[in-house]
CSV table of C-alpha atoms in Angstrom, one decimal:
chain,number,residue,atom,x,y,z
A,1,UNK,CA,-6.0,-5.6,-13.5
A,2,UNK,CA,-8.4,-4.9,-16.4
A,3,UNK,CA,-12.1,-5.5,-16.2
A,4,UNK,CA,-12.1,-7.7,-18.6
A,5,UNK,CA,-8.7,-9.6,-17.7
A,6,UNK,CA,-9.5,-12.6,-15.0
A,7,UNK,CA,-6.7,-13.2,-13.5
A,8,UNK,CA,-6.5,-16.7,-10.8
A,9,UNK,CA,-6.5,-17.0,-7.4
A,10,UNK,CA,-2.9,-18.0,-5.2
A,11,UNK,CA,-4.7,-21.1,-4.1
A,12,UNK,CA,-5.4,-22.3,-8.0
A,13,UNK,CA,-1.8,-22.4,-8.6
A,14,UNK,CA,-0.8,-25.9,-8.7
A,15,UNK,CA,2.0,-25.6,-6.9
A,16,UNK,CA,0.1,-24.1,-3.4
A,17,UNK,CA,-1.2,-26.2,-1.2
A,18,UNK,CA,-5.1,-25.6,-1.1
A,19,UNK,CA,-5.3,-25.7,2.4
A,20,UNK,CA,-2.5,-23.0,2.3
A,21,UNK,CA,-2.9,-20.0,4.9
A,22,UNK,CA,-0.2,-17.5,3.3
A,23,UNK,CA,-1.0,-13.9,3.1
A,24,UNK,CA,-1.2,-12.8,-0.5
A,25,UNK,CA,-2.6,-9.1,0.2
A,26,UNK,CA,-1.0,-6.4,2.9
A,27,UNK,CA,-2.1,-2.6,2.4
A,28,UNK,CA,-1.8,0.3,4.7
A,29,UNK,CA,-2.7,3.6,5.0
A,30,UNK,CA,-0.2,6.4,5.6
A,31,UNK,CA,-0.2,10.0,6.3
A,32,UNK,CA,2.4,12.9,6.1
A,33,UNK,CA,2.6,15.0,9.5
A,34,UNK,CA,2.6,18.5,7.7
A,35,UNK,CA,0.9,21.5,6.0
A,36,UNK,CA,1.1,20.2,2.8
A,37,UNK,CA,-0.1,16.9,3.1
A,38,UNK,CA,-2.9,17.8,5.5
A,39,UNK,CA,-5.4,14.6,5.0
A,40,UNK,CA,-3.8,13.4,2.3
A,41,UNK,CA,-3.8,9.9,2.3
A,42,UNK,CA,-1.1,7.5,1.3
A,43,UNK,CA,-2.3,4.1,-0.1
A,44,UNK,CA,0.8,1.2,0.1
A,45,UNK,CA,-0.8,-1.9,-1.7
A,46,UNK,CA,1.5,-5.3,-1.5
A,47,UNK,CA,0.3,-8.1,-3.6
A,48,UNK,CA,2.0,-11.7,-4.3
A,49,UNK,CA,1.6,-12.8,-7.8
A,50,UNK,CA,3.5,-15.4,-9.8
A,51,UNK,CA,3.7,-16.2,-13.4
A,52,UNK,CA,4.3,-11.9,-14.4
């Protein structure tokens, strides 16, 4: 998102419970097993985000 772009929370949608314990966020870290890719690392973001 932009700086200057707020954008709300899962649990300010009206439709989620506010006691709601859904995970909204997975990432994980990756790396390719040769030469070329030597320490490079892959970045996998997964986000949940209604109203696109």
């Amino acid at each position: 998102s932009k700086d200057s772009e707020h954008q709300l929370g899962y649990l300010d949608d009206a439709g989620v419970p506010q006691d709601s314990t859904t995970p909204t966020y997975a990432q994980t870290i990756l790396y390719i097993n040769n030469e070329r890719w030597d320490g490079v690392p892959f970045i996998l973001r997964a986000v949940i985000h209604f109203g696109c």
